[in-house]
Tab-separated table of C-alpha atoms in Angstrom:
chain	number	residue	atom	x	y	z
Z	17	MET	CA	-0.998	-43.059	-66.636
Z	18	PRO	CA	-2.740	-42.356	-69.955
Z	19	LEU	CA	-2.040	-39.054	-71.592
Z	20	ARG	CA	-4.627	-36.365	-71.020
Z	21	ARG	CA	-5.495	-33.280	-72.993
Z	22	PHE	CA	-6.248	-30.186	-70.954
Z	23	ALA	CA	-8.339	-27.200	-71.836
Z	24	VAL	CA	-6.227	-24.067	-72.141
Z	25	PRO	CA	-5.953	-22.697	-68.571
Z	26	ILE	CA	-6.410	-19.088	-67.585
Z	27	LEU	CA	-2.872	-17.759	-67.346
Z	28	LEU	CA	-1.504	-14.994	-65.203
Z	29	ALA	CA	0.110	-11.912	-66.691
Z	30	GLY	CA	3.512	-12.561	-68.217
Z	31	LEU	CA	2.673	-16.078	-69.431
Z	32	ALA	CA	1.083	-17.207	-72.647
Z	33	PRO	CA	-0.593	-20.496	-73.591
Z	34	ALA	CA	1.658	-23.451	-74.407
Z	35	PHE	CA	3.174	-22.972	-77.844
Z	36	ALA	CA	3.940	-26.620	-78.580
Z	37	PRO	CA	1.790	-29.795	-78.463
Z	38	VAL	CA	3.092	-30.805	-75.038
Z	39	ALA	CA	0.756	-33.792	-74.667
Z	40	ALA	CA	2.528	-35.616	-77.487
Z	41	ALA	CA	5.785	-35.523	-75.539
Z	42	GLU	CA	4.467	-36.519	-72.133
Z	43	GLY	CA	5.671	-39.906	-70.931
Z	44	THR	CA	8.316	-40.299	-73.646
Z	45	PRO	CA	11.720	-40.428	-71.904
Z	46	GLY	CA	14.103	-37.801	-73.186
Z	47	SER	CA	11.360	-35.620	-74.658
Z	48	VAL	CA	11.810	-31.899	-74.102
Z	49	PHE	CA	8.833	-29.589	-73.741
Z	50	ARG	CA	7.811	-26.234	-72.350
Z	51	ASP	CA	4.297	-25.367	-71.190
Z	52	CYS	CA	4.561	-21.665	-72.085
Z	53	PRO	CA	7.196	-19.277	-73.464
Z	54	ALA	CA	8.153	-18.066	-69.976
Z	55	CYS	CA	8.098	-21.543	-68.406
Z	56	PRO	CA	11.185	-23.654	-67.709
Z	57	GLU	CA	12.159	-26.185	-70.357
Z	58	MET	CA	11.342	-29.686	-69.078
Z	59	VAL	CA	12.825	-33.118	-69.817
Z	60	VAL	CA	10.888	-36.369	-69.372
Z	61	ILE	CA	12.793	-38.617	-66.959
Z	62	PRO	CA	12.173	-42.376	-67.348
Z	63	ALA	CA	10.935	-44.679	-64.624
Z	64	GLY	CA	13.571	-46.866	-63.009
Z	65	ARG	CA	15.374	-47.773	-59.825
Z	66	PHE	CA	18.745	-46.888	-58.358
Z	67	ALA	CA	20.941	-47.171	-55.271
Z	68	MET	CA	20.648	-43.872	-53.383
Z	69	GLY	CA	23.456	-42.620	-51.161
Z	70	SER	CA	27.182	-43.271	-51.080
Z	71	PRO	CA	29.199	-46.336	-50.062
Z	72	GLU	CA	31.253	-46.004	-46.899
Z	73	ASP	CA	34.520	-45.940	-48.843
Z	74	GLU	CA	33.535	-43.030	-51.130
Z	75	LYS	CA	36.068	-40.216	-50.839
Z	76	GLY	CA	34.606	-37.161	-49.110
Z	77	ARG	CA	31.560	-39.065	-47.841
Z	78	ASP	CA	29.515	-37.705	-44.926
Z	79	ASP	CA	27.647	-39.913	-42.462
Z	80	ASP	CA	24.234	-38.602	-43.555
Z	81	GLU	CA	24.675	-40.140	-47.028
Z	82	GLY	CA	23.688	-43.598	-45.838
Z	83	PRO	CA	22.635	-46.233	-45.546
Z	84	VAL	CA	22.683	-46.914	-49.282
Z	85	HIS	CA	19.195	-48.084	-50.233
Z	86	GLU	CA	17.232	-48.903	-53.356
Z	87	VAL	CA	14.655	-46.385	-54.567
Z	88	THR	CA	12.095	-47.155	-57.263
Z	89	ILE	CA	10.736	-44.386	-59.475
Z	90	ALA	CA	7.610	-46.156	-60.684
Z	91	LYS	CA	6.583	-43.791	-63.459
Z	92	PRO	CA	8.151	-41.065	-65.595
Z	93	PHE	CA	8.172	-37.480	-64.407
Z	94	ALA	CA	9.531	-34.245	-65.841
Z	95	LEU	CA	12.421	-32.220	-64.467
Z	96	GLY	CA	13.773	-28.848	-65.498
Z	97	ARG	CA	16.404	-29.164	-68.188
Z	98	PHE	CA	18.155	-26.257	-66.496
Z	99	GLU	CA	18.029	-24.452	-63.185
Z	100	VAL	CA	15.332	-21.775	-63.030
Z	101	THR	CA	16.755	-18.611	-64.577
Z	102	TRP	CA	16.319	-14.965	-63.691
Z	103	ASP	CA	14.261	-14.502	-66.867
Z	104	GLU	CA	11.859	-17.234	-65.728
Z	105	TRP	CA	11.749	-15.903	-62.174
Z	106	ALA	CA	10.918	-12.414	-63.476
Z	107	ALA	CA	7.564	-13.611	-64.850
Z	108	CYS	CA	6.534	-14.665	-61.338
Z	109	VAL	CA	7.766	-11.388	-59.859
Z	110	LYS	CA	5.764	-9.487	-62.490
Z	111	ASP	CA	2.610	-11.245	-61.274
Z	112	HIS	CA	3.442	-10.311	-57.676
Z	113	ALA	CA	3.585	-13.999	-56.722
Z	114	CYS	CA	7.352	-14.071	-56.116
Z	115	GLU	CA	9.729	-11.709	-54.400
Z	116	ASP	CA	12.644	-10.224	-56.265
Z	117	ALA	CA	16.088	-11.048	-54.933
Z	118	PRO	CA	19.611	-9.624	-55.292
Z	119	ASP	CA	21.784	-10.947	-58.101
Z	120	GLU	CA	25.037	-9.806	-56.450
Z	121	GLY	CA	25.822	-7.736	-59.538
Z	122	TRP	CA	26.720	-10.854	-61.532
Z	123	GLY	CA	23.980	-10.395	-64.123
Z	124	ARG	CA	20.554	-11.921	-64.766
Z	125	GLY	CA	19.049	-13.272	-67.982
Z	126	ARG	CA	20.009	-16.929	-68.379
Z	127	ARG	CA	21.940	-17.130	-65.118
Z	128	PRO	CA	20.257	-19.140	-62.379
Z	129	ALA	CA	18.059	-17.197	-59.987
Z	130	ILE	CA	19.856	-17.047	-56.629
Z	131	ASN	CA	19.299	-15.912	-53.051
Z	132	MET	CA	16.081	-17.932	-53.003
Z	133	SER	CA	14.812	-19.332	-49.704
Z	134	HIS	CA	12.890	-22.602	-49.684
Z	135	HIS	CA	9.735	-20.578	-49.066
Z	136	GLN	CA	10.424	-18.532	-52.207
Z	137	ALA	CA	11.105	-21.699	-54.216
Z	138	GLU	CA	7.766	-23.117	-53.093
Z	139	ALA	CA	6.032	-19.874	-54.017
Z	140	TYR	CA	7.457	-20.131	-57.535
Z	141	VAL	CA	6.272	-23.690	-58.191
Z	142	LYS	CA	2.821	-22.924	-56.771
Z	143	TRP	CA	2.577	-19.914	-59.086
Z	144	LEU	CA	3.776	-21.966	-62.063
Z	145	ALA	CA	1.217	-24.677	-61.341
Z	146	LYS	CA	-1.595	-22.150	-61.082
Z	147	ALA	CA	-0.492	-20.227	-64.154
Z	148	THR	CA	-0.239	-23.277	-66.409
Z	149	GLY	CA	-2.794	-25.640	-64.896
Z	150	LYS	CA	-0.049	-28.296	-64.697
Z	151	PRO	CA	1.209	-30.137	-61.577
Z	152	TYR	CA	4.526	-28.360	-61.005
Z	153	ARG	CA	6.380	-28.877	-57.732
Z	154	LEU	CA	9.844	-29.182	-56.243
Z	155	PRO	CA	11.507	-32.556	-56.873
Z	156	SER	CA	11.985	-34.995	-54.045
Z	157	GLU	CA	15.534	-35.582	-52.903
Z	158	SER	CA	15.484	-39.112	-54.303
Z	159	GLU	CA	14.096	-37.941	-57.659
Z	160	TRP	CA	16.863	-35.368	-57.775
Z	161	GLU	CA	19.636	-37.910	-57.153
Z	162	TYR	CA	18.107	-40.410	-59.584
Z	163	ALA	CA	17.977	-37.764	-62.309
Z	164	ALA	CA	21.445	-36.414	-61.521
Z	165	ARG	CA	23.062	-39.842	-61.654
Z	166	ALA	CA	21.224	-40.789	-64.866
Z	167	GLY	CA	22.359	-44.384	-64.445
Z	168	SER	CA	25.809	-43.619	-63.063
Z	169	SER	CA	27.161	-45.222	-59.886
Z	170	ALA	CA	30.233	-42.955	-59.854
Z	171	ALA	CA	30.700	-40.253	-57.235
Z	172	THR	CA	30.823	-37.376	-59.743
Z	173	PRO	CA	30.010	-36.736	-63.420
Z	174	TRP	CA	33.711	-36.665	-64.240
Z	175	GLY	CA	34.653	-39.878	-62.466
Z	176	ALA	CA	38.238	-40.094	-61.286
Z	177	SER	CA	39.570	-37.379	-63.609
Z	178	ALA	CA	39.349	-34.086	-61.673
Z	179	ALA	CA	40.945	-32.280	-64.621
Z	180	ASP	CA	37.755	-33.038	-66.623
Z	181	ALA	CA	35.436	-31.489	-64.023
Z	182	CYS	CA	35.106	-28.169	-65.855
Z	183	ARG	CA	33.523	-29.864	-68.877
Z	184	HIS	CA	30.615	-30.928	-66.694
Z	185	GLY	CA	29.758	-27.936	-64.555
Z	186	ASN	CA	30.476	-24.509	-63.109
Z	187	ILE	CA	32.565	-25.285	-60.034
Z	188	TYR	CA	35.215	-23.760	-57.789
Z	189	ASP	CA	38.155	-23.830	-60.167
Z	190	ARG	CA	41.162	-21.728	-61.127
Z	191	ASP	CA	38.942	-18.947	-62.537
Z	192	SER	CA	37.049	-18.537	-59.256
Z	193	GLU	CA	40.185	-18.913	-57.158
Z	194	ALA	CA	41.867	-16.022	-58.989
Z	195	LYS	CA	39.234	-13.667	-57.543
Z	196	TYR	CA	38.120	-15.218	-54.273
Z	197	MET	CA	41.061	-17.257	-52.989
Z	198	PHE	CA	38.942	-19.328	-50.599
Z	199	GLN	CA	40.766	-21.438	-48.060
Z	200	TRP	CA	40.144	-24.677	-49.949
Z	201	LYS	CA	41.875	-25.852	-53.102
Z	202	PRO	CA	40.085	-25.465	-56.438
Z	203	LEU	CA	39.651	-28.271	-58.905
Z	204	PRO	CA	42.568	-28.288	-61.394
Z	205	CYS	CA	40.795	-26.802	-64.415
Z	206	ALA	CA	39.145	-23.612	-65.692
Z	207	ASP	CA	35.441	-23.465	-66.588
Z	208	GLY	CA	35.314	-19.852	-67.824
Z	209	GLN	CA	33.093	-18.562	-64.994
Z	210	VAL	CA	34.010	-16.766	-61.778
Z	211	GLU	CA	30.621	-16.883	-60.047
Z	212	THR	CA	27.343	-18.273	-61.392
Z	213	GLY	CA	27.203	-18.764	-65.141
Z	214	PRO	CA	24.423	-18.996	-67.748
Z	215	VAL	CA	22.614	-22.328	-67.550
Z	216	GLY	CA	23.392	-25.032	-70.071
Z	217	GLY	CA	27.003	-24.068	-70.657
Z	218	TYR	CA	28.407	-27.510	-69.892
Z	219	ALA	CA	27.835	-31.099	-70.963
Z	220	ALA	CA	24.415	-32.614	-70.294
Z	221	ASN	CA	24.100	-35.901	-68.457
Z	222	ALA	CA	22.628	-39.085	-69.960
Z	223	PHE	CA	19.076	-37.849	-69.271
Z	224	GLY	CA	19.718	-34.541	-71.052
Z	225	LEU	CA	19.942	-32.417	-67.876
Z	226	HIS	CA	22.481	-29.627	-67.428
Z	227	ASP	CA	24.218	-28.259	-64.323
Z	228	MET	CA	23.064	-31.006	-61.963
Z	229	ILE	CA	26.449	-30.643	-60.294
Z	230	GLY	CA	27.762	-27.111	-59.849
Z	231	ASN	CA	26.487	-23.594	-60.595
Z	232	VAL	CA	23.993	-23.476	-57.676
Z	233	PHE	CA	22.563	-25.825	-55.086
Z	234	GLU	CA	18.945	-26.725	-55.850
Z	235	TRP	CA	16.120	-26.926	-53.317
Z	236	THR	CA	14.174	-30.171	-52.998
Z	237	ALA	CA	10.885	-30.882	-51.219
Z	238	ASP	CA	12.432	-32.955	-48.417
Z	239	CYS	CA	13.084	-32.180	-44.792
Z	240	TYR	CA	16.658	-32.770	-43.699
Z	241	LEU	CA	17.181	-35.892	-41.604
Z	242	PRO	CA	20.706	-37.088	-40.729
Z	243	SER	CA	20.116	-40.593	-42.085
Z	244	TYR	CA	18.272	-42.436	-44.819
Z	245	ALA	CA	16.846	-44.918	-42.301
Z	246	ALA	CA	13.317	-43.532	-42.714
Z	247	THR	CA	13.525	-42.357	-46.321
Z	248	PRO	CA	10.658	-43.520	-48.585
Z	249	ALA	CA	11.712	-46.107	-51.147
Z	250	ASP	CA	9.183	-44.952	-53.746
Z	251	GLY	CA	10.717	-41.605	-54.696
Z	252	THR	CA	8.321	-39.481	-52.653
Z	253	PRO	CA	9.737	-36.725	-50.419
Z	254	ASN	CA	10.445	-37.238	-46.740
Z	255	THR	CA	8.503	-34.489	-44.993
Z	256	ALA	CA	8.304	-36.086	-41.528
Z	257	GLY	CA	9.383	-34.099	-38.515
Z	258	PRO	CA	9.546	-30.386	-37.751
Z	259	CYS	CA	11.573	-29.571	-40.887
Z	260	PHE	CA	14.023	-27.210	-39.241
Z	261	LYS	CA	16.101	-27.644	-42.402
Z	262	ARG	CA	15.256	-28.476	-45.994
Z	263	MET	CA	17.403	-30.368	-48.448
Z	264	ALA	CA	19.405	-28.739	-51.239
Z	265	ARG	CA	21.436	-30.803	-53.667
Z	266	GLY	CA	24.020	-30.483	-56.405
Z	267	GLY	CA	26.903	-28.347	-55.175
Z	268	SER	CA	27.729	-24.904	-56.487
Z	269	TRP	CA	30.285	-22.598	-58.035
Z	270	ASN	CA	32.092	-21.830	-54.770
Z	271	ILE	CA	32.157	-24.868	-52.508
Z	272	PHE	CA	34.595	-27.612	-51.527
Z	273	PRO	CA	35.413	-30.184	-54.229
Z	274	GLN	CA	34.267	-33.001	-51.910
Z	275	TRP	CA	30.761	-31.493	-51.945
Z	276	LEU	CA	30.559	-31.779	-55.739
Z	277	ARG	CA	29.236	-35.335	-55.616
Z	278	PHE	CA	25.893	-36.895	-56.532
Z	279	ALA	CA	25.347	-38.100	-52.960
Z	280	TYR	CA	26.249	-34.917	-51.069
Z	281	ARG	CA	23.372	-33.548	-48.950
Z	282	TYR	CA	23.084	-29.927	-47.800
Z	283	GLY	CA	20.525	-29.094	-45.120
Z	284	ILE	CA	19.613	-25.386	-44.993
Z	285	GLU	CA	17.110	-23.477	-42.893
Z	286	PRO	CA	14.119	-22.865	-45.185
Z	287	VAL	CA	13.978	-19.130	-44.508
Z	288	LYS	CA	17.527	-18.597	-45.727
Z	289	GLY	CA	18.700	-17.766	-49.218
Z	290	SER	CA	22.269	-17.651	-50.482
Z	291	ASN	CA	24.203	-16.610	-53.564
Z	292	ASN	CA	24.911	-20.277	-54.275
Z	293	VAL	CA	21.340	-21.601	-53.890
Z	294	GLY	CA	18.604	-21.680	-56.532
Z	295	LEU	CA	16.046	-24.218	-57.729
Z	296	ARG	CA	14.997	-26.645	-60.438
Z	297	VAL	CA	11.355	-27.601	-60.923
Z	298	ALA	CA	9.637	-30.956	-61.343
Z	299	ARG	CA	6.278	-31.773	-62.914
Z	300	ASP	CA	4.043	-34.821	-62.766
Z	301	LEU	CA	3.006	-36.279	-66.114
């Protein structure tokens, strides 16, 4: 799609016009841009194809992660470099377009916004689209996995070395175990965080995205179905059916190590929020 130049949109309170020539970056894989000072930082994700799901012999695999199938992302799109933060969420709350939510006393600022239902996540992207005049939305489940893998066919960002997990994300580790002592074993490392941590504190993946695994689960646009048999192969979301559950991806700071995999799928009722669920936004280019 050719690049387009937009007239400056009318912005809601709390946002200001884009402060960088965004159009120059659009469509260039790896480019980082932001449409306004209070907007999420975005990374341009290249077009490509990948094998979605997990092979039957992957350790920790669930039945809903198959069948493995090829998905083609025909054109570049943009995805949040980080999970949406409390600071970014606050601009939407200030405009009375989003509801505030509890932070559990863990702090706000650059930490990911939590306790967000799918309905609240949708309200945020609709507000962001209206405020900027740009096509913001939630990513599809297949876009999310494509971006998280960033060319990798491994099960996790750290491969077979569990001791390296804490370089790649905020996960259930020795630091969290010291306080919570959940009934499952932590990964054998320490990431410096007990609950959620500020975004961007760990290594980025090959596409320049942070915290794709760990910190908080991230809502996608898809309905939850217990198989990929009917999943679109073009990267669009699967919204067929009554949508009793919506898909969240990426694992979090407090869950089982076997859920900290690229292919793990978490279906949650859309009206529910949790202290390990947030969001990351997508944008068409």
